[in-house]
mmCIF file of C-alpha atoms in Angstrom:
data_model
loop_
_atom_site.group_PDB
_atom_site.id
_atom_site.type_symbol
_atom_site.label_atom_id
_atom_site.label_comp_id
_atom_site.label_asym_id
_atom_site.label_seq_id
_atom_site.Cartn_x
_atom_site.Cartn_y
_atom_site.Cartn_z
ATOM 1 C CA MET A 749 18.368 -15.962 -18.532
ATOM 2 C CA THR A 750 19.819 -14.437 -21.723
ATOM 3 C CA ALA A 751 21.378 -11.087 -22.418
ATOM 4 C CA GLU A 752 18.458 -10.392 -24.696
ATOM 5 C CA HIS A 753 16.071 -11.162 -21.859
ATOM 6 C CA ARG A 754 18.044 -8.849 -19.309
ATOM 7 C CA ASP A 755 17.865 -6.126 -22.022
ATOM 8 C CA TYR A 756 14.096 -6.430 -22.561
ATOM 9 C CA PHE A 757 13.759 -6.391 -18.689
ATOM 10 C CA GLU A 758 15.700 -3.112 -18.373
ATOM 11 C CA SER A 759 13.661 -1.597 -21.224
ATOM 12 C CA LEU A 760 10.277 -2.461 -19.685
ATOM 13 C CA LEU A 761 11.559 -1.302 -16.312
ATOM 14 C CA GLY A 762 12.630 2.066 -18.088
ATOM 15 C CA ARG A 763 9.058 2.363 -19.454
ATOM 16 C CA MET A 764 7.547 1.898 -15.910
ATOM 17 C CA GLU A 765 9.719 4.472 -14.220
ATOM 18 C CA PRO A 766 6.873 6.988 -14.140
ATOM 19 C CA PHE A 767 4.403 4.731 -12.381
ATOM 20 C CA GLY A 768 5.856 5.129 -8.848
ATOM 21 C CA HIS A 769 8.641 3.246 -6.874
ATOM 22 C CA VAL A 770 9.018 0.593 -9.624
ATOM 23 C CA SER A 771 12.019 -1.864 -9.038
ATOM 24 C CA GLY A 772 12.935 -5.195 -10.412
ATOM 25 C CA LYS A 773 15.211 -8.176 -9.961
ATOM 26 C CA ALA A 774 16.136 -11.633 -11.293
ATOM 27 C CA MET A 775 14.161 -14.545 -10.029
ATOM 28 C CA PHE A 776 13.312 -18.179 -10.992
ATOM 29 C CA GLY A 777 15.080 -17.842 -14.365
ATOM 30 C CA GLY A 778 13.166 -14.598 -15.256
ATOM 31 C CA PHE A 779 12.657 -11.272 -13.489
ATOM 32 C CA GLY A 780 10.133 -9.688 -11.313
ATOM 33 C CA TYR A 781 8.628 -6.084 -10.868
ATOM 34 C CA TRP A 782 7.587 -4.573 -7.754
ATOM 35 C CA GLU A 783 5.948 -1.143 -7.172
ATOM 36 C CA ASP A 784 6.343 -0.005 -3.502
ATOM 37 C CA GLY A 785 7.143 -3.499 -2.365
ATOM 38 C CA ASP A 786 4.174 -5.356 -4.152
ATOM 39 C CA MET A 787 4.807 -7.630 -7.283
ATOM 40 C CA PHE A 788 2.608 -6.667 -10.148
ATOM 41 C CA ALA A 789 4.585 -8.085 -13.235
ATOM 42 C CA LEU A 790 7.040 -10.525 -14.539
ATOM 43 C CA LEU A 791 9.223 -11.360 -17.512
ATOM 44 C CA ASP A 792 9.200 -15.109 -17.433
ATOM 45 C CA SER A 793 12.238 -17.336 -18.605
ATOM 46 C CA SER A 794 10.837 -17.462 -22.103
ATOM 47 C CA GLY A 795 10.936 -13.723 -22.391
ATOM 48 C CA THR A 796 7.339 -13.178 -22.165
ATOM 49 C CA PHE A 797 6.039 -10.081 -20.349
ATOM 50 C CA ARG A 798 3.145 -10.745 -17.998
ATOM 51 C CA LEU A 799 0.986 -8.441 -15.838
ATOM 52 C CA LYS A 800 -0.841 -9.667 -12.586
ATOM 53 C CA ALA A 801 -4.549 -9.930 -13.054
ATOM 54 C CA ASP A 802 -7.422 -10.347 -10.631
ATOM 55 C CA THR A 803 -11.329 -10.521 -11.191
ATOM 56 C CA THR A 804 -11.325 -6.883 -12.062
ATOM 57 C CA THR A 805 -9.122 -7.270 -14.943
ATOM 58 C CA VAL A 806 -8.857 -10.757 -16.117
ATOM 59 C CA ASP A 807 -11.634 -10.259 -18.605
ATOM 60 C CA ALA A 808 -9.383 -7.879 -20.779
ATOM 61 C CA PHE A 809 -6.700 -10.500 -20.902
ATOM 62 C CA GLU A 810 -9.157 -13.164 -21.806
ATOM 63 C CA ARG A 811 -10.665 -10.878 -24.591
ATOM 64 C CA ALA A 812 -7.274 -10.480 -26.009
ATOM 65 C CA GLY A 813 -6.688 -14.150 -26.106
ATOM 66 C CA CYS A 814 -4.019 -14.089 -23.647
ATOM 67 C CA GLU A 815 -3.177 -16.890 -21.130
ATOM 68 C CA PRO A 816 -2.185 -17.131 -17.571
ATOM 69 C CA PHE A 817 1.357 -18.071 -16.496
ATOM 70 C CA ALA A 818 1.659 -21.808 -16.089
ATOM 71 C CA PRO A 819 5.318 -22.510 -14.865
ATOM 72 C CA GLU A 820 6.680 -25.869 -15.772
ATOM 73 C CA MET A 821 6.521 -28.232 -12.770
ATOM 74 C CA PRO A 822 8.813 -31.087 -11.605
ATOM 75 C CA ALA A 823 7.675 -34.603 -12.444
ATOM 76 C CA GLY A 824 4.924 -35.736 -10.087
ATOM 77 C CA ARG A 825 3.752 -32.267 -9.159
ATOM 78 C CA ALA A 826 0.335 -31.103 -10.362
ATOM 79 C CA PRO A 827 0.346 -28.399 -12.970
ATOM 80 C CA MET A 828 -0.629 -24.720 -11.607
ATOM 81 C CA THR A 829 -1.237 -21.383 -13.125
ATOM 82 C CA MET A 830 -0.291 -18.163 -11.605
ATOM 83 C CA PRO A 831 -2.380 -14.771 -12.063
ATOM 84 C CA TYR A 832 0.301 -13.275 -14.360
ATOM 85 C CA TRP A 833 -1.172 -13.047 -17.797
ATOM 86 C CA ARG A 834 0.606 -12.506 -21.165
ATOM 87 C CA VAL A 835 0.386 -9.064 -22.301
ATOM 88 C CA PRO A 836 -0.865 -8.448 -25.889
ATOM 89 C CA ALA A 837 1.668 -7.244 -28.578
ATOM 90 C CA ARG A 838 -0.717 -4.253 -29.331
ATOM 91 C CA VAL A 839 -0.697 -3.180 -25.551
ATOM 92 C CA LEU A 840 3.232 -3.260 -25.630
ATOM 93 C CA ARG A 841 3.198 -1.126 -28.878
ATOM 94 C CA ASN A 842 0.917 1.624 -27.625
ATOM 95 C CA ASP A 843 2.367 3.879 -24.776
ATOM 96 C CA SER A 844 -1.089 5.045 -23.442
ATOM 97 C CA THR A 845 -2.673 1.560 -23.343
ATOM 98 C CA PHE A 846 0.643 0.187 -21.855
ATOM 99 C CA GLU A 847 0.405 2.697 -19.139
ATOM 100 C CA ALA A 848 -3.259 1.934 -18.494
ATOM 101 C CA TRP A 849 -2.762 -1.867 -18.156
ATOM 102 C CA VAL A 850 0.467 -1.471 -16.099
ATOM 103 C CA ARG A 851 -1.365 0.878 -13.729
ATOM 104 C CA ASP A 852 -4.044 -1.468 -13.413
ATOM 105 C CA ALA A 853 -1.704 -4.340 -12.630
ATOM 106 C CA ILE A 854 -0.001 -2.102 -9.899
ATOM 107 C CA ALA A 855 -3.264 -1.741 -8.270
ATOM 108 C CA VAL A 856 -4.009 -5.426 -8.459
ATOM 109 C CA GLY A 857 -0.520 -6.044 -6.978
ATOM 110 C CA HIS A 858 -1.218 -3.713 -4.023
ATOM 111 C CA ALA A 859 -4.781 -5.242 -3.547
ATOM 112 C CA THR A 860 -3.540 -8.694 -3.492
ATOM 113 C CA ALA A 861 -0.288 -8.485 -1.683
ATOM 114 C CA LYS A 862 0.431 -10.788 1.092
ATOM 115 C CA GLY A 863 0.028 -9.095 4.632
ATOM 116 C CA LYS A 864 -3.117 -7.351 3.437
ATOM 117 C CA ARG A 865 -6.227 -7.788 5.667
ATOM 118 C CA ARG A 866 -9.870 -7.454 5.143
ATOM 119 C CA SER A 867 -11.810 -4.805 7.048
ATOM 120 C CA ARG A 868 -15.023 -5.515 8.540
ATOM 121 C CA LYS A 869 -16.731 -4.273 5.513
ATOM 122 C CA GLY A 870 -14.708 -6.626 3.270
ATOM 123 C CA THR A 871 -12.594 -3.873 1.729
ATOM 124 C CA VAL A 872 -8.771 -4.822 1.343
ATOM 125 C CA VAL A 873 -6.563 -2.453 3.313
ATOM 126 C CA ALA A 874 -2.857 -2.283 3.790
ATOM 127 C CA LYS A 875 -1.407 -1.465 7.127
ATOM 128 C CA THR A 876 1.795 0.474 7.242
ATOM 129 C CA VAL A 877 3.655 2.128 9.976
ATOM 130 C CA VAL A 878 4.342 5.931 9.705
ATOM 131 C CA GLY A 879 6.371 6.860 12.818
ATOM 132 C CA LYS A 880 4.642 5.216 15.691
ATOM 133 C CA LYS A 881 1.110 5.385 13.969
ATOM 134 C CA VAL A 882 -0.622 2.566 11.915
ATOM 135 C CA VAL A 883 -2.000 3.749 8.813
ATOM 136 C CA ALA A 884 -4.753 1.724 6.732
ATOM 137 C CA LYS A 885 -4.897 2.179 3.114
ATOM 138 C CA LYS A 886 -7.996 0.972 1.192
ATOM 139 C CA ALA A 887 -7.390 -0.807 -1.981
ATOM 140 C CA PRO A 888 -8.732 0.564 -5.248
ATOM 141 C CA GLY A 889 -12.163 -0.610 -6.482
ATOM 142 C CA LYS A 890 -12.926 -1.856 -10.121
ATOM 143 C CA ARG A 891 -10.196 -1.142 -12.598
ATOM 144 C CA SER A 892 -10.913 -0.490 -16.340
ATOM 145 C CA MET A 893 -7.776 -1.811 -18.352
ATOM 146 C CA GLY A 894 -8.220 1.460 -20.279
ATOM 147 C CA GLY A 895 -7.477 1.742 -24.041
ATOM 148 C CA GLY A 896 -8.209 -1.942 -24.319
#
């Protein structure tokens, strides 16, 4: 991790401050970003900013010619890809488009976080404890990747 990568990490973290309880930390030679405890983005060890995508948002990344994160694997290990896609430069340059893509990635992060369970109707719900009461929170539906 270089000082330049740390500066970029900090600047992106600052841009995401209005989006909720966003935090970040160094991990695996890069940095991860979380909102309210669920990971939604990463800055990989090469300095590439990536947002988490799922079936509701991956088309926007594909249309933009972006690729998923494929970490280098040790010899003998099968290659793998992760659901974090490179963010197009045009998205990084445009504040309103950046906001829309980050908000969608935060929603994906919440919807796909470990510890989630499926309700009987198939809707992803998150369980949190408020006082002594367990509260279920439905995950958002289809996202738009606005400004795309």
